[in-house]
Amino acid sequence: MLLPLLHHSVRCTQVFLTRCIRCDAQRTLHSQAEHFLQRRLPLRSHTQSRGTKSRSRKKSQEEEWKTRNKTVLTYIAAAGVGMIGLSYAAVPLYRLYCQASGLGGTAVAGHDAEQVETMKPVKERIIKVTFNADRHASMQWNFKPQQTEIYVVPGETALAFYKAKNPTDKPIIGISTYNVVPFDAGQYFNKIQCFCFEEQRLNPHEEVDMPVFFYIDPEFDEDPRMARVDTITLSYTFFEAKEGQKLPLPGYSYN
Amino acid sequence: MSTAMNFGSKSFKPRPPDKGSFPLDHFGECKAFKENFMKCLRENSFDNSKCRLQSKDYLECRMDHQLMAREPLEKLGFKDLTDPSQADGDVKP
C-alpha cells in the first residue's frame, strides 16, 4: 500500500520540480493535486503582481509611441511623394490654365478657321485698328502702311494694306513678324492671310502692295478684360533674310 | 517681339495666319482694285464696314490672278455679300 503512494509522490515530485520550486512531496494525492492546482494560479498572479504593472504600462506606452511614429512617418512620406507628383503634374495643368484664362496672350482654345463662316459681326462695338510699320536698321526697304487706322467691328473680316519699296539696285529678301498691342487683345486678333513669316523677295526698284486680311474674334466683346479696349495697334517689322536661312515658325507647340 | 522672360509679365506670342501668306503682287494686277478700296476707305473715314464690297472685289481679283488660293466667299466672311448678289442672278464662282 505504501508503494503506489511512494511511486505517485515521486512522480508528483518530478512534476513539481519541473513546474514549481516549492513543493511538498509528503502530501496525499488529493491534496497534492489540489495543491498543484492551487499553486498554479497564485504563481502566475504572483509574478505579475510585483512591479510588472508599471512594466506593462511602459511597454504599452512604448508600443503606442512606436505606432504613432510609424503613422507620422507614413504621412510625411506620402506628403513628400505627393509634392513630387504635383510638381510633375503642374506643367500640363498650368498650360491648361493659361489656355482657359488667356494669360500671357496664349491662344484661347477653340479658335478654328471654320468660325469665319459662322461668326456674326457685333455691330455695336467699334474698334479702331491702327497700323504701324517698322524695319530693322539694316533693312533698306521703304515700308509703310497705306492707312493709318481703320474702324472695324468684331466678327467682321477686314482688309488693310502696307506698301513696300525696294529702292536699291539689288534684290532684297525680307521676312516680317508682327505684334499686337495690347497683348491681351492679341489672342482675339486673327489673321486669315497676310505677308508675315514668309520670305518676300523684292526686285530692284520694285514696289508692291501687301495686304493683311484679318478679323477680330466676336468673343472679344464678351471678355470683361477687353471692356475698355478701343484701340488695337498692329505693328509689322521687316527684317532682311539671308539666302538659305530657315526661321522657325512661331506657334508650333501650343497654339 | 517680347524677349524678356519675366515671370507673370504678359508677353505676346505671334501666331501664323490661318491661310498662310499672300504671294506678292509683283505686276500690280490688282492695283486698281486696291486703289478703289483705299478711295472708299478715305471717303468713309476709314470705316471698314462700308467698304466690304471693295475688299471682296480685291480678294476676288487676287483669286482670279492666282495670287490667292480660291475659296468660297463665305469662308472669308463675306456671306452677307454673296446672298443678295445671288438673288440678282449673278453667278459667283
mmCIF file of C-alpha atoms in Angstrom:
data_model
loop_
_atom_site.group_PDB
_atom_site.id
_atom_site.type_symbol
_atom_site.label_atom_id
_atom_site.label_comp_id
_atom_site.label_asym_id
_atom_site.label_seq_id
_atom_site.Cartn_x
_atom_site.Cartn_y
_atom_site.Cartn_z
ATOM 1 C CA MET A 1 0.000 0.000 0.000
ATOM 2 C CA LEU A 2 2.764 2.380 0.626
ATOM 3 C CA LEU A 3 4.465 1.511 -2.652
ATOM 4 C CA PRO A 4 1.945 3.102 -5.027
ATOM 5 C CA LEU A 5 1.793 6.113 -2.778
ATOM 6 C CA LEU A 6 5.527 6.467 -2.866
ATOM 7 C CA HIS A 7 5.591 5.972 -6.579
ATOM 8 C CA HIS A 8 2.963 8.605 -7.052
ATOM 9 C CA SER A 9 4.649 11.017 -4.794
ATOM 10 C CA VAL A 10 7.911 10.584 -6.666
ATOM 11 C CA ARG A 11 6.184 11.253 -9.907
ATOM 12 C CA CYS A 12 4.482 14.228 -8.468
ATOM 13 C CA THR A 13 7.739 15.467 -7.147
ATOM 14 C CA GLN A 14 9.264 15.164 -10.551
ATOM 15 C CA VAL A 15 6.372 17.099 -11.990
ATOM 16 C CA PHE A 16 6.590 19.611 -9.254
ATOM 17 C CA LEU A 17 10.275 20.027 -9.673
ATOM 18 C CA THR A 18 9.850 20.768 -13.291
ATOM 19 C CA ARG A 19 6.990 23.107 -12.696
ATOM 20 C CA CYS A 20 7.440 24.753 -9.374
ATOM 21 C CA ILE A 21 10.140 25.381 -6.893
ATOM 22 C CA ARG A 22 8.345 24.937 -3.639
ATOM 23 C CA CYS A 23 6.587 21.650 -3.252
ATOM 24 C CA ASP A 24 5.809 19.199 -0.581
ATOM 25 C CA ALA A 25 6.350 15.574 -1.500
ATOM 26 C CA GLN A 26 4.698 14.226 1.583
ATOM 27 C CA ARG A 27 1.185 15.350 0.796
ATOM 28 C CA THR A 28 -1.583 12.950 -0.182
ATOM 29 C CA LEU A 29 -2.704 12.577 -3.800
ATOM 30 C CA HIS A 30 -5.802 14.660 -3.424
ATOM 31 C CA SER A 31 -4.124 17.323 -1.503
ATOM 32 C CA GLN A 32 -1.197 17.214 -3.842
ATOM 33 C CA ALA A 33 -3.480 17.622 -6.802
ATOM 34 C CA GLU A 34 -5.296 20.395 -5.032
ATOM 35 C CA HIS A 35 -2.087 21.980 -4.067
ATOM 36 C CA PHE A 36 -0.857 21.624 -7.564
ATOM 37 C CA LEU A 37 -3.931 23.312 -8.959
ATOM 38 C CA GLN A 38 -3.943 25.922 -6.291
ATOM 39 C CA ARG A 39 -0.303 26.567 -6.773
ATOM 40 C CA ARG A 40 -0.680 27.320 -10.412
ATOM 41 C CA LEU A 41 -2.900 30.358 -10.318
ATOM 42 C CA PRO A 42 -1.323 32.201 -7.438
ATOM 43 C CA LEU A 43 2.036 31.575 -9.016
ATOM 44 C CA ARG A 44 1.064 33.439 -12.111
ATOM 45 C CA SER A 45 -0.522 36.345 -10.352
ATOM 46 C CA HIS A 46 2.460 36.348 -8.089
ATOM 47 C CA THR A 47 4.801 37.013 -10.959
ATOM 48 C CA GLN A 48 2.546 39.633 -12.399
ATOM 49 C CA SER A 49 1.650 41.492 -9.299
ATOM 50 C CA ARG A 50 5.011 42.684 -8.210
ATOM 51 C CA GLY A 51 6.461 45.513 -10.378
ATOM 52 C CA THR A 52 5.124 44.362 -13.728
ATOM 53 C CA LYS A 53 2.114 46.628 -13.729
ATOM 54 C CA SER A 54 4.342 49.593 -14.417
ATOM 55 C CA ARG A 55 6.408 47.448 -16.767
ATOM 56 C CA SER A 56 3.332 46.648 -18.827
ATOM 57 C CA ARG A 57 2.282 50.268 -18.828
ATOM 58 C CA LYS A 58 5.683 51.297 -20.087
ATOM 59 C CA LYS A 59 5.584 48.587 -22.683
ATOM 60 C CA SER A 60 2.190 49.630 -23.991
ATOM 61 C CA GLN A 61 3.277 53.232 -23.980
ATOM 62 C CA GLU A 62 6.355 52.363 -25.987
ATOM 63 C CA GLU A 63 4.242 50.447 -28.394
ATOM 64 C CA GLU A 64 1.904 53.381 -28.632
ATOM 65 C CA TRP A 65 4.768 55.706 -29.414
ATOM 66 C CA LYS A 66 6.097 53.314 -31.982
ATOM 67 C CA THR A 67 2.792 53.057 -33.826
ATOM 68 C CA ARG A 68 2.325 56.801 -33.642
ATOM 69 C CA ASN A 69 5.770 57.432 -35.053
ATOM 70 C CA LYS A 70 5.071 54.967 -37.782
ATOM 71 C CA THR A 71 1.859 56.691 -38.803
ATOM 72 C CA VAL A 72 3.506 60.098 -38.701
ATOM 73 C CA LEU A 73 6.372 58.889 -40.853
ATOM 74 C CA THR A 74 3.911 57.365 -43.294
ATOM 75 C CA TYR A 75 2.049 60.646 -43.573
ATOM 76 C CA ILE A 76 5.251 62.584 -44.131
ATOM 77 C CA ALA A 77 6.423 60.159 -46.787
ATOM 78 C CA ALA A 78 3.059 60.360 -48.516
ATOM 79 C CA ALA A 79 3.198 64.136 -48.464
ATOM 80 C CA GLY A 80 6.675 64.108 -49.962
ATOM 81 C CA VAL A 81 5.642 61.808 -52.773
ATOM 82 C CA GLY A 82 2.559 63.914 -53.314
ATOM 83 C CA MET A 83 4.636 67.080 -53.680
ATOM 84 C CA ILE A 84 6.899 65.488 -56.257
ATOM 85 C CA GLY A 85 3.919 64.230 -58.218
ATOM 86 C CA LEU A 86 2.300 67.658 -58.063
ATOM 87 C CA SER A 87 5.389 69.329 -59.441
ATOM 88 C CA TYR A 88 5.299 66.995 -62.430
ATOM 89 C CA ALA A 89 1.603 67.479 -62.940
ATOM 90 C CA ALA A 90 1.941 71.245 -62.722
ATOM 91 C CA VAL A 91 3.320 71.564 -66.250
ATOM 92 C CA PRO A 92 0.268 70.423 -68.228
ATOM 93 C CA LEU A 93 -2.074 71.845 -65.616
ATOM 94 C CA TYR A 94 -0.539 75.299 -65.932
ATOM 95 C CA ARG A 95 -0.732 75.086 -69.676
ATOM 96 C CA LEU A 96 -4.433 74.248 -69.437
ATOM 97 C CA TYR A 97 -4.973 77.112 -67.048
ATOM 98 C CA CYS A 98 -3.199 79.530 -69.384
ATOM 99 C CA GLN A 99 -5.331 78.435 -72.275
ATOM 100 C CA ALA A 100 -8.507 78.766 -70.293
ATOM 101 C CA SER A 101 -7.715 82.161 -68.874
ATOM 102 C CA GLY A 102 -5.797 83.520 -71.831
ATOM 103 C CA LEU A 103 -2.967 84.597 -69.594
ATOM 104 C CA GLY A 104 0.119 85.864 -71.348
ATOM 105 C CA GLY A 105 -1.559 86.139 -74.691
ATOM 106 C CA THR A 106 -1.750 82.426 -75.315
ATOM 107 C CA ALA A 107 -4.301 81.372 -77.859
ATOM 108 C CA VAL A 108 -7.713 80.680 -76.449
ATOM 109 C CA ALA A 109 -8.584 77.070 -77.048
ATOM 110 C CA GLY A 110 -11.329 76.591 -79.575
ATOM 111 C CA HIS A 111 -10.139 79.046 -82.162
ATOM 112 C CA ASP A 112 -10.646 77.443 -85.542
ATOM 113 C CA ALA A 113 -10.868 78.521 -89.126
ATOM 114 C CA GLU A 114 -14.483 77.393 -89.547
ATOM 115 C CA GLN A 115 -15.566 80.164 -87.273
ATOM 116 C CA VAL A 116 -15.111 82.711 -90.049
ATOM 117 C CA GLU A 117 -18.111 81.378 -91.869
ATOM 118 C CA THR A 118 -20.500 81.359 -88.984
ATOM 119 C CA MET A 119 -19.484 84.363 -86.935
ATOM 120 C CA LYS A 120 -21.820 87.308 -86.644
ATOM 121 C CA PRO A 121 -20.457 90.828 -86.539
ATOM 122 C CA VAL A 122 -21.022 92.667 -83.294
ATOM 123 C CA LYS A 123 -22.062 95.969 -84.763
ATOM 124 C CA GLU A 124 -22.247 97.914 -81.516
ATOM 125 C CA ARG A 125 -18.608 97.594 -80.669
ATOM 126 C CA ILE A 126 -16.412 99.655 -82.924
ATOM 127 C CA ILE A 127 -12.708 99.168 -82.569
ATOM 128 C CA LYS A 128 -10.031 101.309 -84.084
ATOM 129 C CA VAL A 129 -7.130 99.386 -85.504
ATOM 130 C CA THR A 130 -4.029 101.463 -86.060
ATOM 131 C CA PHE A 131 -1.161 100.306 -88.180
ATOM 132 C CA ASN A 132 2.488 100.633 -87.602
ATOM 133 C CA ALA A 133 5.375 99.677 -89.809
ATOM 134 C CA ASP A 134 8.925 99.141 -88.715
ATOM 135 C CA ARG A 135 12.028 97.787 -90.209
ATOM 136 C CA HIS A 136 15.307 96.602 -88.938
ATOM 137 C CA ALA A 137 18.115 99.103 -89.116
ATOM 138 C CA SER A 138 19.978 97.232 -91.814
ATOM 139 C CA MET A 139 16.877 96.630 -93.914
ATOM 140 C CA GLN A 140 16.791 99.013 -96.811
ATOM 141 C CA TRP A 141 13.204 98.708 -97.875
ATOM 142 C CA ASN A 142 10.775 101.542 -97.535
ATOM 143 C CA PHE A 143 7.934 100.075 -95.609
ATOM 144 C CA LYS A 144 4.831 101.927 -94.520
ATOM 145 C CA PRO A 145 1.117 101.336 -94.018
ATOM 146 C CA GLN A 146 -1.278 102.733 -96.565
ATOM 147 C CA GLN A 147 -3.827 103.728 -93.981
ATOM 148 C CA THR A 148 -3.081 104.897 -90.502
ATOM 149 C CA GLU A 149 -6.219 103.455 -88.990
ATOM 150 C CA ILE A 150 -9.346 101.532 -89.794
ATOM 151 C CA TYR A 151 -12.560 101.083 -87.849
ATOM 152 C CA VAL A 152 -13.752 97.513 -87.576
ATOM 153 C CA VAL A 153 -16.240 95.573 -85.532
ATOM 154 C CA PRO A 154 -15.591 92.142 -84.040
ATOM 155 C CA GLY A 155 -16.758 89.325 -86.246
ATOM 156 C CA GLU A 156 -16.226 91.156 -89.492
ATOM 157 C CA THR A 157 -13.356 90.468 -91.816
ATOM 158 C CA ALA A 158 -11.272 93.459 -92.779
ATOM 159 C CA LEU A 159 -8.594 94.245 -95.295
ATOM 160 C CA ALA A 160 -5.651 96.588 -94.837
ATOM 161 C CA PHE A 161 -2.635 97.429 -96.945
ATOM 162 C CA TYR A 162 1.008 98.083 -96.442
ATOM 163 C CA LYS A 163 3.372 99.272 -99.077
ATOM 164 C CA ALA A 164 6.946 98.180 -99.501
ATOM 165 C CA LYS A 165 9.513 99.529 -101.922
ATOM 166 C CA ASN A 166 12.992 98.367 -102.675
ATOM 167 C CA PRO A 167 14.990 101.462 -103.614
ATOM 168 C CA THR A 168 18.288 99.668 -104.048
ATOM 169 C CA ASP A 169 19.798 98.106 -107.125
ATOM 170 C CA LYS A 170 19.830 94.587 -105.891
ATOM 171 C CA PRO A 171 17.010 92.245 -104.889
ATOM 172 C CA ILE A 172 16.394 92.039 -101.207
ATOM 173 C CA ILE A 173 14.544 89.310 -99.429
ATOM 174 C CA GLY A 174 12.610 90.336 -96.397
ATOM 175 C CA ILE A 175 10.746 88.483 -93.761
ATOM 176 C CA SER A 176 8.453 90.019 -91.252
ATOM 177 C CA THR A 177 6.813 89.461 -87.966
ATOM 178 C CA TYR A 178 4.049 91.271 -86.229
ATOM 179 C CA ASN A 179 2.947 92.442 -82.851
ATOM 180 C CA VAL A 180 -0.416 93.379 -81.446
ATOM 181 C CA VAL A 181 -0.845 95.840 -78.611
ATOM 182 C CA PRO A 182 -2.478 95.461 -76.075
ATOM 183 C CA PHE A 183 -1.104 91.964 -75.585
ATOM 184 C CA ASP A 184 -4.324 90.596 -74.171
ATOM 185 C CA ALA A 185 -6.190 91.605 -77.269
ATOM 186 C CA GLY A 186 -3.666 89.730 -79.358
ATOM 187 C CA GLN A 187 -5.431 86.455 -78.716
ATOM 188 C CA TYR A 188 -8.561 87.795 -80.396
ATOM 189 C CA PHE A 189 -6.745 89.190 -83.379
ATOM 190 C CA ASN A 190 -6.880 86.511 -86.040
ATOM 191 C CA LYS A 191 -5.196 86.873 -89.349
ATOM 192 C CA ILE A 192 -6.696 84.958 -92.194
ATOM 193 C CA GLN A 193 -3.931 85.825 -94.554
ATOM 194 C CA CYS A 194 -1.053 88.221 -94.516
ATOM 195 C CA PHE A 195 2.521 88.546 -95.626
ATOM 196 C CA CYS A 196 4.367 87.641 -92.476
ATOM 197 C CA PHE A 197 6.667 84.790 -91.587
ATOM 198 C CA GLU A 198 7.471 84.003 -95.185
ATOM 199 C CA GLU A 199 10.240 85.314 -97.302
ATOM 200 C CA GLN A 200 9.184 88.042 -99.650
ATOM 201 C CA ARG A 201 11.510 88.962 -102.415
ATOM 202 C CA LEU A 202 11.563 92.399 -103.943
ATOM 203 C CA ASN A 203 13.438 93.107 -107.126
ATOM 204 C CA PRO A 204 15.382 96.339 -107.555
ATOM 205 C CA HIS A 205 13.178 99.405 -107.575
ATOM 206 C CA GLU A 206 10.074 97.360 -107.173
ATOM 207 C CA GLU A 207 7.079 98.482 -105.183
ATOM 208 C CA VAL A 208 4.315 96.187 -104.005
ATOM 209 C CA ASP A 209 1.126 96.338 -102.004
ATOM 210 C CA MET A 210 0.997 93.970 -99.111
ATOM 211 C CA PRO A 211 -2.463 93.154 -97.842
ATOM 212 C CA VAL A 212 -3.457 91.886 -94.451
ATOM 213 C CA PHE A 213 -6.790 90.110 -94.183
ATOM 214 C CA PHE A 214 -7.906 89.761 -90.605
ATOM 215 C CA TYR A 215 -10.819 89.765 -88.224
ATOM 216 C CA ILE A 216 -11.353 90.258 -84.547
ATOM 217 C CA ASP A 217 -12.973 87.360 -82.758
ATOM 218 C CA PRO A 218 -16.579 88.134 -81.734
ATOM 219 C CA GLU A 219 -15.761 86.807 -78.283
ATOM 220 C CA PHE A 220 -13.755 89.963 -77.812
ATOM 221 C CA ASP A 221 -16.972 91.717 -76.936
ATOM 222 C CA GLU A 222 -17.762 89.234 -74.187
ATOM 223 C CA ASP A 223 -14.439 89.342 -72.451
ATOM 224 C CA PRO A 224 -14.642 91.590 -69.388
ATOM 225 C CA ARG A 225 -10.952 92.352 -69.568
ATOM 226 C CA MET A 226 -11.422 93.852 -73.006
ATOM 227 C CA ALA A 227 -14.287 96.069 -71.977
ATOM 228 C CA ARG A 228 -12.206 99.223 -72.061
ATOM 229 C CA VAL A 229 -10.090 98.363 -75.060
ATOM 230 C CA ASP A 230 -10.984 100.534 -78.009
ATOM 231 C CA THR A 231 -7.771 100.677 -79.945
ATOM 232 C CA ILE A 232 -5.651 97.855 -81.168
ATOM 233 C CA THR A 233 -2.349 98.507 -82.801
ATOM 234 C CA LEU A 234 -0.960 96.150 -85.352
ATOM 235 C CA SER A 235 2.725 96.566 -85.881
ATOM 236 C CA TYR A 236 4.812 94.836 -88.528
ATOM 237 C CA THR A 237 8.566 94.706 -88.577
ATOM 238 C CA PHE A 238 10.616 93.677 -91.562
ATOM 239 C CA PHE A 239 13.981 92.056 -91.347
ATOM 240 C CA GLU A 240 16.375 91.130 -94.044
ATOM 241 C CA ALA A 241 16.568 87.424 -94.709
ATOM 242 C CA LYS A 242 19.757 85.839 -95.879
ATOM 243 C CA GLU A 243 19.601 83.171 -98.546
ATOM 244 C CA GLY A 244 19.006 79.696 -97.232
ATOM 245 C CA GLN A 245 18.178 80.817 -93.757
ATOM 246 C CA LYS A 246 15.348 78.925 -92.169
ATOM 247 C CA LEU A 247 13.476 80.726 -89.468
ATOM 248 C CA PRO A 248 11.337 78.754 -87.047
ATOM 249 C CA LEU A 249 7.635 79.389 -87.397
ATOM 250 C CA PRO A 250 6.051 80.560 -84.167
ATOM 251 C CA GLY A 251 3.133 78.891 -82.567
ATOM 252 C CA TYR A 252 4.212 75.350 -83.186
ATOM 253 C CA SER A 253 3.853 73.970 -79.726
ATOM 254 C CA TYR A 254 0.672 75.007 -78.136
ATOM 255 C CA ASN A 255 -1.256 77.279 -80.441
ATOM 256 C CA MET B 1 8.636 90.892 -80.024
ATOM 257 C CA SER B 2 8.943 90.040 -76.399
ATOM 258 C CA THR B 3 12.271 88.750 -75.240
ATOM 259 C CA ALA B 4 12.210 89.476 -71.529
ATOM 260 C CA MET B 5 11.189 86.371 -69.665
ATOM 261 C CA ASN B 6 9.784 87.941 -66.547
ATOM 262 C CA PHE B 7 7.550 85.653 -64.636
ATOM 263 C CA GLY B 8 3.997 86.884 -64.735
ATOM 264 C CA SER B 9 4.580 89.541 -67.335
ATOM 265 C CA LYS B 10 2.341 89.357 -70.304
ATOM 266 C CA SER B 11 4.139 88.523 -73.467
ATOM 267 C CA PHE B 12 2.913 88.489 -76.985
ATOM 268 C CA LYS B 13 3.008 85.253 -78.883
ATOM 269 C CA PRO B 14 2.656 85.740 -82.615
ATOM 270 C CA ARG B 15 0.564 83.243 -84.450
ATOM 271 C CA PRO B 16 0.873 82.249 -88.074
ATOM 272 C CA PRO B 17 -2.008 83.292 -90.309
ATOM 273 C CA ASP B 18 -4.810 80.828 -90.881
ATOM 274 C CA LYS B 19 -4.432 80.556 -94.594
ATOM 275 C CA GLY B 20 -0.790 81.356 -94.905
ATOM 276 C CA SER B 21 0.881 84.183 -96.686
ATOM 277 C CA PHE B 22 -0.268 86.251 -99.640
ATOM 278 C CA PRO B 23 2.053 85.902 -102.602
ATOM 279 C CA LEU B 24 3.385 89.246 -103.665
ATOM 280 C CA ASP B 25 1.600 91.072 -106.445
ATOM 281 C CA HIS B 26 4.735 91.884 -108.389
ATOM 282 C CA PHE B 27 2.936 93.002 -111.553
ATOM 283 C CA GLY B 28 0.320 95.100 -109.872
ATOM 284 C CA GLU B 29 -2.543 93.140 -111.385
ATOM 285 C CA CYS B 30 -4.905 94.009 -108.638
ATOM 286 C CA LYS B 31 -3.681 97.512 -108.059
ATOM 287 C CA ALA B 32 -6.824 99.048 -109.471
ATOM 288 C CA PHE B 33 -8.997 97.176 -107.015
ATOM 289 C CA LYS B 34 -6.737 98.234 -104.223
ATOM 290 C CA GLU B 35 -6.968 101.864 -105.232
ATOM 291 C CA ASN B 36 -10.727 101.501 -105.338
ATOM 292 C CA PHE B 37 -10.732 100.121 -101.840
ATOM 293 C CA MET B 38 -8.434 102.813 -100.492
ATOM 294 C CA LYS B 39 -10.575 105.511 -102.068
ATOM 295 C CA CYS B 40 -13.658 104.037 -100.466
ATOM 296 C CA LEU B 41 -11.911 103.985 -97.108
ATOM 297 C CA ARG B 42 -10.841 107.583 -97.363
ATOM 298 C CA GLU B 43 -14.328 108.671 -98.321
ATOM 299 C CA ASN B 44 -15.937 106.799 -95.481
ATOM 300 C CA SER B 45 -13.438 107.921 -92.839
ATOM 301 C CA PHE B 46 -11.812 104.529 -92.761
ATOM 302 C CA ASP B 47 -14.882 102.591 -91.762
ATOM 303 C CA ASN B 48 -14.323 99.022 -92.852
ATOM 304 C CA SER B 49 -17.984 98.019 -92.752
ATOM 305 C CA LYS B 50 -18.770 100.397 -95.603
ATOM 306 C CA CYS B 51 -16.072 99.145 -97.894
ATOM 307 C CA ARG B 52 -16.604 95.428 -97.690
ATOM 308 C CA LEU B 53 -17.727 95.197 -101.265
ATOM 309 C CA GLN B 54 -14.463 96.685 -102.474
ATOM 310 C CA SER B 55 -12.431 94.374 -100.278
ATOM 311 C CA LYS B 56 -14.389 91.456 -101.651
ATOM 312 C CA ASP B 57 -13.600 92.637 -105.177
ATOM 313 C CA TYR B 58 -9.930 92.889 -104.355
ATOM 314 C CA LEU B 59 -9.799 89.383 -102.988
ATOM 315 C CA GLU B 60 -11.646 88.069 -105.993
ATOM 316 C CA CYS B 61 -9.118 89.749 -108.247
ATOM 317 C CA ARG B 62 -6.356 88.035 -106.339
ATOM 318 C CA MET B 63 -8.043 84.711 -106.744
ATOM 319 C CA ASP B 64 -8.524 85.292 -110.442
ATOM 320 C CA HIS B 65 -4.865 86.062 -110.969
ATOM 321 C CA GLN B 66 -3.573 83.118 -108.969
ATOM 322 C CA LEU B 67 -2.399 85.361 -106.183
ATOM 323 C CA MET B 68 -4.601 83.702 -103.654
ATOM 324 C CA ALA B 69 -5.998 80.245 -103.146
ATOM 325 C CA ARG B 70 -9.521 80.090 -104.483
ATOM 326 C CA GLU B 71 -12.054 79.805 -101.722
ATOM 327 C CA PRO B 72 -15.790 80.299 -101.460
ATOM 328 C CA LEU B 73 -16.517 83.777 -100.206
ATOM 329 C CA GLU B 74 -18.471 82.519 -97.243
ATOM 330 C CA LYS B 75 -15.277 81.106 -95.838
ATOM 331 C CA LEU B 76 -13.767 84.561 -95.966
ATOM 332 C CA GLY B 77 -16.583 86.096 -94.032
ATOM 333 C CA PHE B 78 -18.476 87.573 -96.955
ATOM 334 C CA LYS B 79 -21.615 85.556 -96.527
ATOM 335 C CA ASP B 80 -23.760 88.641 -96.232
ATOM 336 C CA LEU B 81 -22.427 89.992 -99.510
ATOM 337 C CA THR B 82 -22.896 86.875 -101.599
ATOM 338 C CA ASP B 83 -26.594 86.238 -100.887
ATOM 339 C CA PRO B 84 -28.135 89.363 -102.412
ATOM 340 C CA SER B 85 -25.906 89.098 -105.479
ATOM 341 C CA GLN B 86 -27.055 85.529 -105.993
ATOM 342 C CA ALA B 87 -30.618 86.710 -105.782
ATOM 343 C CA ASP B 88 -29.789 89.135 -108.615
ATOM 344 C CA GLY B 89 -28.793 86.250 -110.763
ATOM 345 C CA ASP B 90 -25.044 86.799 -110.691
ATOM 346 C CA VAL B 91 -23.175 83.569 -110.547
ATOM 347 C CA LYS B 92 -20.227 83.877 -108.247
ATOM 348 C CA PRO B 93 -17.530 81.292 -108.755
#
